[in-house]
XYZ file of C-alpha atoms in Angstrom:
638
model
C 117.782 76.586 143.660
C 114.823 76.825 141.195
C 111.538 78.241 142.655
C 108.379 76.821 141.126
C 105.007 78.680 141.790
C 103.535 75.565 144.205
C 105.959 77.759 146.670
C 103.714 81.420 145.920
C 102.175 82.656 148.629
C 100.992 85.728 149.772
C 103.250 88.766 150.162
C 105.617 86.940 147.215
C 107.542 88.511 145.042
C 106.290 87.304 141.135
C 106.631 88.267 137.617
C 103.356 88.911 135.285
C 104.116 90.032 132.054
C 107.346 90.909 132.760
C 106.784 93.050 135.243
C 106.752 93.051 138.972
C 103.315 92.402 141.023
C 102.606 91.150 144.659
C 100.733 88.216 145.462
C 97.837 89.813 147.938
C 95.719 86.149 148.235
C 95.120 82.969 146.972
C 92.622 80.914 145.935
C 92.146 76.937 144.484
C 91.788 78.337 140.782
C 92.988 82.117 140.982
C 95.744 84.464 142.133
C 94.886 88.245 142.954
C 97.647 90.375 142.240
C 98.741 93.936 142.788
C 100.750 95.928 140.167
C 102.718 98.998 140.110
C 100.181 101.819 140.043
C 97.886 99.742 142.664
C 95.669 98.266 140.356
C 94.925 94.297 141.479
C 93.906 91.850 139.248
C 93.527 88.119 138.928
C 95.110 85.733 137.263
C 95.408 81.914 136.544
C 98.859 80.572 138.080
C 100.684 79.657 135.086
C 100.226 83.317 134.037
C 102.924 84.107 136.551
C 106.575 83.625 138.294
C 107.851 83.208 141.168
C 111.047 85.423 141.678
C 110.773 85.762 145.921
C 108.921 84.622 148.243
C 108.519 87.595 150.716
C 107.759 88.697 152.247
C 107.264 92.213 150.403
C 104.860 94.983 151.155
C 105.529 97.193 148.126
C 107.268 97.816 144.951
C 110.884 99.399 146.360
C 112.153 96.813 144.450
C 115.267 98.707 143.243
C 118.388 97.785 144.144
C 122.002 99.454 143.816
C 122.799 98.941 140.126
C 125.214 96.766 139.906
C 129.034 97.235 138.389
C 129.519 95.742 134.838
C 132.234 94.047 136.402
C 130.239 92.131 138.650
C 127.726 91.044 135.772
C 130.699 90.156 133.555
C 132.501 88.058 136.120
C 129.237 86.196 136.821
C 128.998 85.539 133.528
C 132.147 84.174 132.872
C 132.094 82.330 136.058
C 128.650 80.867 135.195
C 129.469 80.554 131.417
C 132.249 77.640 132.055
C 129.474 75.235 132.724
C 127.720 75.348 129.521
C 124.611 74.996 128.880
C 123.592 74.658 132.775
C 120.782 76.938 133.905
C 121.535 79.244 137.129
C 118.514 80.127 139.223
C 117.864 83.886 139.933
C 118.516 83.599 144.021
C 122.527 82.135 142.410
C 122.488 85.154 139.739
C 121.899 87.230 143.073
C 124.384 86.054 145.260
C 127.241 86.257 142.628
C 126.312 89.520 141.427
C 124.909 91.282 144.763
C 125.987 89.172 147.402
C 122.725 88.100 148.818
C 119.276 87.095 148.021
C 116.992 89.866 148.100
C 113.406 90.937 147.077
C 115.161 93.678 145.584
C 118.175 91.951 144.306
C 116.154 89.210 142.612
C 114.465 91.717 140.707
C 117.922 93.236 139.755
C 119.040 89.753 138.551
C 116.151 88.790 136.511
C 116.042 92.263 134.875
C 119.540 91.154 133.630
C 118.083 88.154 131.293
C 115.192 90.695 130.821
C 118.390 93.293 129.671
C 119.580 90.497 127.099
C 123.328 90.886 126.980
C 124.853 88.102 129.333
C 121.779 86.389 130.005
C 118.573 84.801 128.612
C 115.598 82.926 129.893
C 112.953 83.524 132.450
C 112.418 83.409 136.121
C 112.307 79.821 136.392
C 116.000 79.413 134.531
C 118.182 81.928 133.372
C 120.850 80.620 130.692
C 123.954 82.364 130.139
C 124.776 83.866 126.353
C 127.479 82.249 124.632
C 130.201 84.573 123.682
C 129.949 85.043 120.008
C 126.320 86.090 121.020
C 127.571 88.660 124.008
C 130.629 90.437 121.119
C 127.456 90.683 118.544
C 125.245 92.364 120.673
C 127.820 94.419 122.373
C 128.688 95.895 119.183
C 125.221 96.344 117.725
C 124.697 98.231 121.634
C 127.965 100.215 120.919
C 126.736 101.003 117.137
C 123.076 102.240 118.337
C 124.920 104.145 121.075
C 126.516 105.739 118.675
C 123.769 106.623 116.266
C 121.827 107.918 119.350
C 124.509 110.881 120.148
C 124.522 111.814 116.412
C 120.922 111.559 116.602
C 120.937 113.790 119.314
C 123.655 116.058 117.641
C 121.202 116.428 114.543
C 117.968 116.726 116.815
C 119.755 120.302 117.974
C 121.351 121.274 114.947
C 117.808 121.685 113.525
C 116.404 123.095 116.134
C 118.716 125.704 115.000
C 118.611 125.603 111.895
C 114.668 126.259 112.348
C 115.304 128.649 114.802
C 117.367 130.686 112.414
C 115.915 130.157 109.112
C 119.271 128.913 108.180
C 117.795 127.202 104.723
C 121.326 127.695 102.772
C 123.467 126.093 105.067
C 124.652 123.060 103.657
C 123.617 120.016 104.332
C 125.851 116.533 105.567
C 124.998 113.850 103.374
C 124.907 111.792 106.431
C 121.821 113.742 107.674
C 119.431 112.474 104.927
C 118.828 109.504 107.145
C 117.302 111.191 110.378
C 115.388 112.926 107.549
C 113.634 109.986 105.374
C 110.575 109.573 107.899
C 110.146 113.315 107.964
C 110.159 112.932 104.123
C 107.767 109.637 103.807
C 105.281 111.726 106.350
C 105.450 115.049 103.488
C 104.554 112.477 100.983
C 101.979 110.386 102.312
C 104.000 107.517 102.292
C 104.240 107.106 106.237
C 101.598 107.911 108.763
C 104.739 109.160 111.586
C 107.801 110.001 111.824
C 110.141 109.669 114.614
C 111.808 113.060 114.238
C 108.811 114.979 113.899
C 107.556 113.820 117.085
C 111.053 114.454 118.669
C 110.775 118.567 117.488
C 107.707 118.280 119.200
C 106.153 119.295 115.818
C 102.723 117.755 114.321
C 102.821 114.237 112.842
C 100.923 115.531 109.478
C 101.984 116.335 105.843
C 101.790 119.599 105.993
C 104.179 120.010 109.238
C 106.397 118.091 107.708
C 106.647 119.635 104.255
C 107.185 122.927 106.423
C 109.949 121.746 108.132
C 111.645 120.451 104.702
C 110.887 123.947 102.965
C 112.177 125.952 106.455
C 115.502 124.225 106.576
C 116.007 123.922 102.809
C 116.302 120.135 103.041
C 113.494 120.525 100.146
C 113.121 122.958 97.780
C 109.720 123.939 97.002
C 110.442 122.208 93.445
C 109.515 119.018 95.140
C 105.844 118.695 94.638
C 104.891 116.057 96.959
C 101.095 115.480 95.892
C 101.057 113.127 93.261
C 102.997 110.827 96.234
C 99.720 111.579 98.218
C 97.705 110.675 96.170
C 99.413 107.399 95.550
C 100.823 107.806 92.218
C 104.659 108.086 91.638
C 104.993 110.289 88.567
C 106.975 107.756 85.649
C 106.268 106.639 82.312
C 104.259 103.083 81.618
C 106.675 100.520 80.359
C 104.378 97.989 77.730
C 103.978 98.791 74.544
C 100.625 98.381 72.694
C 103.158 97.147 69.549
C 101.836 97.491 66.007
C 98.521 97.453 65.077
C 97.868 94.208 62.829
C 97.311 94.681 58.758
C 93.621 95.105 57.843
C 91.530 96.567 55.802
C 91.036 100.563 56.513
C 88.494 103.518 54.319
C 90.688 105.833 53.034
C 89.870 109.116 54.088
C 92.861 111.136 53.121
C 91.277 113.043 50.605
C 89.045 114.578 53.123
C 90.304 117.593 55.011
C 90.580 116.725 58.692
C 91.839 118.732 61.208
C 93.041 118.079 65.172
C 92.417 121.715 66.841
C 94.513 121.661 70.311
C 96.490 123.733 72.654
C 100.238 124.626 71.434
C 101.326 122.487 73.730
C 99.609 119.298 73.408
C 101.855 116.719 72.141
C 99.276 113.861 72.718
C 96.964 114.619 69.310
C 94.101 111.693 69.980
C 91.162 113.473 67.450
C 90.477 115.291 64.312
C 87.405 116.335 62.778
C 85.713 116.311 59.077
C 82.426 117.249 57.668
C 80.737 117.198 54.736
C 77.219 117.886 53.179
C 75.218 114.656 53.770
C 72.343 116.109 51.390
C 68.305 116.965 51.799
C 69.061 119.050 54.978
C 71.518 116.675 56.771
C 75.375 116.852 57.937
C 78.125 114.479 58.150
C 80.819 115.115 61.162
C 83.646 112.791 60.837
C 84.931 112.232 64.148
C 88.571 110.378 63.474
C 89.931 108.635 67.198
C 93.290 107.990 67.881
C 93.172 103.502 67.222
C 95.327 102.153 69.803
C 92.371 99.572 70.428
C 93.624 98.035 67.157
C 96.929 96.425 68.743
C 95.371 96.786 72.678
C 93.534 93.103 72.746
C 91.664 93.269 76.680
C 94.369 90.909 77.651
C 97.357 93.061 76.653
C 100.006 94.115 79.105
C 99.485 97.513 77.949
C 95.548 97.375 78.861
C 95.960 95.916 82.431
C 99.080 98.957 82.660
C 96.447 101.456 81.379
C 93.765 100.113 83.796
C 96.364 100.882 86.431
C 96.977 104.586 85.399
C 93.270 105.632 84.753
C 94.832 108.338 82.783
C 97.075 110.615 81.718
C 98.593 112.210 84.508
C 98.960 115.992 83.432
C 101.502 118.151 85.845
C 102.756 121.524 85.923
C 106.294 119.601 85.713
C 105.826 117.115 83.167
C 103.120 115.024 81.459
C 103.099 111.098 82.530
C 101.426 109.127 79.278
C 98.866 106.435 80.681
C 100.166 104.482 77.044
C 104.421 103.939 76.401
C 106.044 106.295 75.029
C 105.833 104.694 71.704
C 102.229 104.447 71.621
C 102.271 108.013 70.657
C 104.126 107.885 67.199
C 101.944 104.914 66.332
C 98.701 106.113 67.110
C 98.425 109.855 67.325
C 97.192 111.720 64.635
C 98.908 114.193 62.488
C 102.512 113.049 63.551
C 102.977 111.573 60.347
C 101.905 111.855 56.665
C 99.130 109.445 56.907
C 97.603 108.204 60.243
C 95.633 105.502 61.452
C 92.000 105.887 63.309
C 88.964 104.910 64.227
C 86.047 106.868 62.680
C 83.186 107.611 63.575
C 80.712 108.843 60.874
C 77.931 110.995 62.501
C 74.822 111.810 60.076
C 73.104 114.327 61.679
C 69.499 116.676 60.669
C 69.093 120.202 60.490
C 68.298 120.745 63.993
C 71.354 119.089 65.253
C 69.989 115.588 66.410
C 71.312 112.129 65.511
C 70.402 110.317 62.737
C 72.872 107.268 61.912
C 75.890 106.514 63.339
C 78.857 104.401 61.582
C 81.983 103.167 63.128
C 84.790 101.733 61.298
C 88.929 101.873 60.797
C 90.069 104.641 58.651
C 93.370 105.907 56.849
C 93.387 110.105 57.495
C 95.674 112.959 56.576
C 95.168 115.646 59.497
C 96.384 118.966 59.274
C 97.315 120.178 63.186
C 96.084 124.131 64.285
C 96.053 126.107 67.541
C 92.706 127.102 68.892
C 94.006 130.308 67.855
C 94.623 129.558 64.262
C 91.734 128.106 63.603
C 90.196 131.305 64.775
C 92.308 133.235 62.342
C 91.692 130.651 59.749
C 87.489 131.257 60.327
C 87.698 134.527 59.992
C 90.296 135.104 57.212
C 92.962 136.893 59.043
C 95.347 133.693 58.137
C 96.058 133.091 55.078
C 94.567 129.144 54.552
C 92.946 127.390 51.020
C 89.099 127.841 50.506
C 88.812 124.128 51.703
C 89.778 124.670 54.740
C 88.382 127.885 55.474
C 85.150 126.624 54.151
C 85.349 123.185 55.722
C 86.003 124.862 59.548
C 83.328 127.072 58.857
C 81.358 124.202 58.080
C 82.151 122.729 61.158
C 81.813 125.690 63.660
C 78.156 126.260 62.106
C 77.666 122.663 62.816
C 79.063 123.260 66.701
C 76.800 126.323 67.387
C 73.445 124.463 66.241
C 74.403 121.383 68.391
C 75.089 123.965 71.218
C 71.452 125.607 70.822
C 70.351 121.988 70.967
C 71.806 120.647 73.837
C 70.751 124.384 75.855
C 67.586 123.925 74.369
C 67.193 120.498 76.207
C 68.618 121.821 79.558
C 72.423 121.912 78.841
C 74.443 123.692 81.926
C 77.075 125.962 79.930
C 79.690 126.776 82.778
C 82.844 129.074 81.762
C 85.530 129.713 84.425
C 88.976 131.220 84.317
C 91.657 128.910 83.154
C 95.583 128.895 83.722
C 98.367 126.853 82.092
C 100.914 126.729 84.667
C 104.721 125.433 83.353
C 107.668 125.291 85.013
C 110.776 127.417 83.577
C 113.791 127.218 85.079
C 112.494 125.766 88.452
C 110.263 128.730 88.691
C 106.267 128.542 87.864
C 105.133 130.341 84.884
C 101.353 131.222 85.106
C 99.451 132.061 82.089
C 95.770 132.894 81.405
C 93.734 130.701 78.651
C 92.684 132.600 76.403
C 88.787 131.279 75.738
C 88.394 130.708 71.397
C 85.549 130.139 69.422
C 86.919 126.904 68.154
C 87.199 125.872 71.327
C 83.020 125.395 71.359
C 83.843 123.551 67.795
C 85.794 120.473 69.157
C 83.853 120.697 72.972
C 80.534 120.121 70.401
C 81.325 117.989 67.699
C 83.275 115.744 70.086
C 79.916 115.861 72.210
C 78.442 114.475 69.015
C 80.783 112.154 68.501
C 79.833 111.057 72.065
C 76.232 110.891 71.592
C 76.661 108.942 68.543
C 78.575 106.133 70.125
C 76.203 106.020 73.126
C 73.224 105.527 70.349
C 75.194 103.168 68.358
C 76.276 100.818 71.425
C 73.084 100.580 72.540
C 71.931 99.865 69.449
C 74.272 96.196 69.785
C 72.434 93.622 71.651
C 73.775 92.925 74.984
C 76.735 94.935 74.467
C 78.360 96.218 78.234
C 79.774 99.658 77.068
C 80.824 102.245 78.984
C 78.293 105.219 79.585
C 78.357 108.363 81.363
C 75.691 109.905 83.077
C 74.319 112.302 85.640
C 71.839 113.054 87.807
C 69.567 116.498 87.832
C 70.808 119.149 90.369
C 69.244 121.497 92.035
C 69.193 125.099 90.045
C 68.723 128.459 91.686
C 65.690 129.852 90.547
C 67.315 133.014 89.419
C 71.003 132.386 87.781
C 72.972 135.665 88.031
C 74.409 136.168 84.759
C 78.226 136.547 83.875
C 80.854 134.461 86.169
C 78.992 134.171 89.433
C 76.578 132.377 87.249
C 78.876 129.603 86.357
C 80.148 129.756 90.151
C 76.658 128.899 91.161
C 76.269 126.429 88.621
C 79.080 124.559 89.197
C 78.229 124.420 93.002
C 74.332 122.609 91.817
C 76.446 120.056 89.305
C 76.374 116.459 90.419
C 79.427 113.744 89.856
C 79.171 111.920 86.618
C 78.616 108.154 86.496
C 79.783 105.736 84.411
C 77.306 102.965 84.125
C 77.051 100.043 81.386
C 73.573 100.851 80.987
C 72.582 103.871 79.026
C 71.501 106.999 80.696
C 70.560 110.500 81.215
C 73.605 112.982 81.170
C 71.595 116.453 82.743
C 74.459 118.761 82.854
C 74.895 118.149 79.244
C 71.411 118.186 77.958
C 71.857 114.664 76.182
C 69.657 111.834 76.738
C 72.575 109.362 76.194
C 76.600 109.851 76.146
C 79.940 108.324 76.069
C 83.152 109.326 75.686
C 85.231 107.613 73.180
C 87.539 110.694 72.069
C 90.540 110.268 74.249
C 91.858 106.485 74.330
C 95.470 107.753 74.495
C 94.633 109.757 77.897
C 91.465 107.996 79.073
C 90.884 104.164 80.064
C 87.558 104.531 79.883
C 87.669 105.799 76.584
C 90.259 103.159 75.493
C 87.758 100.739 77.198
C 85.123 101.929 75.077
C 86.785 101.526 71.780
C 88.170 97.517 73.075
C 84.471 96.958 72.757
C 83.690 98.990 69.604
C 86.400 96.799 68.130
C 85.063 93.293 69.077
C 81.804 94.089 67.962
C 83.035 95.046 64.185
C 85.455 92.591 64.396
C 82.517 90.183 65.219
C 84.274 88.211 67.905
C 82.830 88.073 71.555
C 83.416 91.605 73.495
C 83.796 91.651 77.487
C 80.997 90.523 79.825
C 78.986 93.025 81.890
C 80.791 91.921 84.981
C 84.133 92.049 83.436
C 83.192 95.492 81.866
C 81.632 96.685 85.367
C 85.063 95.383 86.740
C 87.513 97.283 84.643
C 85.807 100.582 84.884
C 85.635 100.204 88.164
C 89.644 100.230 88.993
C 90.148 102.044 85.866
C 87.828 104.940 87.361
C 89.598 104.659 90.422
C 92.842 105.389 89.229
C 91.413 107.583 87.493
C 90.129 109.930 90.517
C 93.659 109.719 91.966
C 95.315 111.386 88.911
C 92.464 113.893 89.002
C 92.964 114.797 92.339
C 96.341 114.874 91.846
C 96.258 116.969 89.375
C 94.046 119.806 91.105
C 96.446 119.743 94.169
C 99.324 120.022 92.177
C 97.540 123.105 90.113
C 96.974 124.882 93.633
C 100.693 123.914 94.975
C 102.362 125.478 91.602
C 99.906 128.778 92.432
C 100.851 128.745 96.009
C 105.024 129.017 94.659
C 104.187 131.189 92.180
C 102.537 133.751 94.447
C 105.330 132.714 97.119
C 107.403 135.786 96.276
C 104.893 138.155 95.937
C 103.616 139.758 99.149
C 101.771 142.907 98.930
C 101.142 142.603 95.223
C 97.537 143.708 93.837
C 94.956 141.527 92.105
C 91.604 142.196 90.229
C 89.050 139.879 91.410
C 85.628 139.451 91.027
C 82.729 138.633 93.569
C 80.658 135.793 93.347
C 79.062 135.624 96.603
C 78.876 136.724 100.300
C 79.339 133.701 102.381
C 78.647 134.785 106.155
C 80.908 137.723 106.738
C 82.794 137.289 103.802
C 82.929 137.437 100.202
C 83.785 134.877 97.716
C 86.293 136.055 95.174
C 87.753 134.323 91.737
C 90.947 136.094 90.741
C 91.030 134.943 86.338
C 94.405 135.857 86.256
C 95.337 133.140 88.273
C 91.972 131.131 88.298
C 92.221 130.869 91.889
C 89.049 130.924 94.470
C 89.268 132.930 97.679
C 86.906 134.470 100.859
C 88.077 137.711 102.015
C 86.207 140.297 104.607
C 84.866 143.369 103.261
C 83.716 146.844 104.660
C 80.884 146.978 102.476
C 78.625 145.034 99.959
C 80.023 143.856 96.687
C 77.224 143.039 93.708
C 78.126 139.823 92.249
C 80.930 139.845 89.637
C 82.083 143.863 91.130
C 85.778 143.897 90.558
C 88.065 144.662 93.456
C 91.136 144.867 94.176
C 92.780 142.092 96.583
C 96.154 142.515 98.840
C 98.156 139.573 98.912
C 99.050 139.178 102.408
C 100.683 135.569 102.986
C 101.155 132.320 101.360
C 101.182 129.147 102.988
C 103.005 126.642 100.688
C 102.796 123.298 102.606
C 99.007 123.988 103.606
C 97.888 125.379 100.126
C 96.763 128.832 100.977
C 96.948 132.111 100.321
C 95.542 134.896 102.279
C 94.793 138.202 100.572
C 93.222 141.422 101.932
C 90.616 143.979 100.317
C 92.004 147.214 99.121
C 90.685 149.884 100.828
């Protein structure tokens, strides 16, 4: 017998939503309903099944549960007539023996169940047997996986409970672990396990628990992942530049000043007398933009990156790997660039800017050896003595320019942190004069191809500016100074419309220095080269496009980069509880006093008994470090 819901009534048994509710009353065009819990709604009549017609007062619906014998031998029994559907009060009487309230619901929770029956409350069809083996065994399979689950569940519980981070791991375990791993790297928003250790559903509680059972060791640095960006090289290749015709500048001295560990060379610098009172700085520019057309593969990869991502572990190239031996300078004999020819008066401003694609032999030096090259304690030729000189003179009159026109000069500690054998190695930068000769002259160079785009009619061009912050009215001299500075700076913008750049005193700026480690940059010179190649550059909106995504890769990688700086601190103070630092105050900040320990140019608060004068030393306790959360907690000395 089939029921059909002309026969509901009140008091009947009915299914809504799969679930069991009593009819309470009736209307022409509505049914109200009660549900477990005792809410009552109403609903339309096809919204619901009839399983029973009552009468039923309440929801002791359950009956005894029946044998899988019983269920099996209905099935078979029902199975031999194929294909005909069996109503629930049949299912009931084969299985239970009688037609109940209670048993109905038993027998239509079996098609709900799935494994000999199907269908609904109308008609319940029996599975065919190919169907009833597969699902047994996938039942018998997740079964299974549930007890080990359970068996790993406890085993870490112990293996938190203990410590226990050397015991060895199963290779089998590794899968109960991947959500715990996609929630440390941003990846997932849950995981299953976490919420099964009771434990937060966060990062940071899950980087814990893979640092405090050794699944991870804390040389996974899981920030880069966070931040969306999975550290490997880009694949296109820019290819080779085509043949034209380039200056030859070899004869002049040029030099590309960097860090001993750069490997990415992208500028060098020249000058020469330009006569009656003026200077020539020859700004040379890595050229990739010579084989990188704004349809390349290599551009719309670049646009991707933003930038060169630059880790304690390992620098990621935004350009192939063999963009570097074509277009870096110094790597070979002879190298190609693009120049940029900055005439300049006697009080540092611009007077004529000149772009165009050179031939230059660069000599590479340290910031330290150019030091020691200035001031004659390496041995070096006249011409290059004379020549960086030259330059650094040029560099300190720009620098009285741009202070003169409000220029915010901010020097903080700086680190270089490496990784040696797994471990972090921390080491102070060591500020050099010629490190104000390339910041300046590369500021120039900047300027100059701000003036000189906006000099082109119509051409979109990349442009950085910023607005004016707020200054104390008293800045306190030394490095709380350049804390409180940095705290009144404003982001940059880039814009495609010339502007203001405050915190560097200039009334226009680009940056065009870095194509090899900046899309914007690369961007920049894409344009440069349509214009002296006098075919049509990019649109406005097509400009205003690519910076866009090319910025916002951009701020990934930079972000990236700062949490991965703090992470590489956090290990390499990870082993040193109780150790001293010197640190020096910058501010009070409520009860407590901001701190910046140079050693390892990392900001702190700490509570103090008494007053400290901005930038007193004292000496700071390390207390605790908090890998997965970033933090380190340090004490004052007493």
């Amino acid at each position: 017998m089939v029921y059909n819901n002309n026969m509901i009534s009140e008091n009947a048994l009915v299914v809504y939503k799969n679930k069991p509710a009593l009819v309470v009353s009736r209307t022409a065009d509505k049914i109200l309903i009660s549900i477990p819990g005792g809410e009552q709604i109403k609903v339309r009549e096809k919204d619901i099944d009839l399983i029973h017609s009552g009468p039923v007062k309440d929801f002791n619906l359950i009956a005894a549960e029946p044998a899988e014998s019983a269920v099996r031998e209905a099935w078979e029994l029902l199975s031999a007539e194929e294909g005909r559907p069996v109503s629930i009060k049949e299912l009931a009487e084969l299985v239970f023996g009688g037609y109940s309230p209670a048993s109905a619901w038993a027998s239509f929770s079996l098609a709900l169940d799935g494994l000999y029956f199907t269908g609904n409350a109308a008609a319940i069809i029996c599975r065919q047997r190919e169907e009833v083996a597969a699902e047994e065994k996938r039942r018998t399979e997740k079964q299974r996986i549930s007890g080990e689950r359970e068996d790993f569940l406890e085993c870490l519980k112990t293996r938190l409970r203990n410590k226990s981070k050397q015991d060895a791991w199963l290779p089998e375990d590794g899968r109960f672990m991947q959500d715990v791993e996609a929630l440390a790297l941003g990846t997932s928003v849950k995981s299953r396990t976490m919420k099964d250790m009771g434990l937060g559903e966060n990062p940071e509680d899950a980087h814990a628990l893979l640092l405090d059972t050794g699944f991870w060791s804390t040389g996974v640095n899981p920030h880069p992942s966070r931040f969306g960006i999975s550290p490997n090289m880009a694949k296109h290749s820019p290819g080779v530049s085509p043949p034209e015709d380039r200056r030859d500048l070899s004869d002049l001295l040029a030099f590309a000043i960097d860090n001993p560990w750069s490997d990415d060379p992208d500028d060098a610098l020249s000058i020469e007398s330009g006569g009656t009172g003026t200077t020539v700085l020859y700004a040379h520019i890595a050229d990739p933009a010579a084989a990188i057309s704004p349809d390349n593969p290599a551009e719309h990869e670049a646009r991707g990156r933003g930038a060169t991502l630059y880790l304690p572990e390992g620098n990621f190239p935004m350009l192939a790997a063999d963009a570097l031996p074509l277009f870096a300078l110094g790597l070979a004999e002879k190298s190609q660039a693009l120049t940029f020819k900055i005439t300049v008066d006697e009080n540092c401003n611009i007077i004529e800017t000149d772009i165009f694609p050179s031939i230059v032999r660069v000599k590479r030096l340290t910031y330290e050896n150019a030091d020691k090259l200035m001031d004659g304690s390496l041995d070096g030729g006249a011409g290059e003595i004379a020549a960086l000189r030259a330059l650094m003179e040029l560099a300190q009159r720009n620098l009285r320019r741009r202070t003169a026109n409000g220029a915010v000069n901010i020097e903080l500690p700086e680190t270089r942190i490496s990784i040696s054998g797994g471990k972090p190695v921390v080491t102070p930068i060591v500020q050099r004069r010629s490190d104000t000769l390339v910041r300046e002259c590369m500021l120039l160079a900047g300027e100059g191809a701000a003036l000189w785009a906006a000099g082109q009619s119509g051409l979109a061009f990349p442009h950085v500016c910023q607005e004016e912050g707020s200054l104390p009215d008293e800045v306190l001299p030394g490095l709380a100074g350049s804390y409180q500075l940095r705290r009144c700076m404003k982001p940059k913008m880039l814009s495609v419309k010339p502007g203001r750049h405050w915190g560097l005193g200039l009334e226009s700026y680009s940056q065009v220095t870095s194509p090899l480690r900046r899309y914007a940059d690369l961007l920049a010179h894409i344009q440069i080269r349509a214009v002296l190649a006098g075919s049509l550059p990019l649109g406005e909106d097509e400009v205003i496009a690519r910076l866009g995504a090319g910025e916002a890769a951009a701020s990934a990688i930079a972000q990236a980069e700062r949490a991965s700086r703090n992470y590489w601190t956090m290990v390499y103070l990870s082993d040193k509880k109780d150790s001293r630092w010197e640190a020096a105050a910058m501010e009070k900040r409520g009860n407590r006093f901001a701190f910046i320990i140079p050693a390892i140019a990392l900001e702190t608060q700490v509570s103090l008994q008494k007053e400290a004068a901005p930038n007193e030393i004292c000496n700071l306790v390390l207390k605790s470090v908090n890998i997965p959360r970033g933090e380190a907690v340090f004490s004052a000395t007493e």
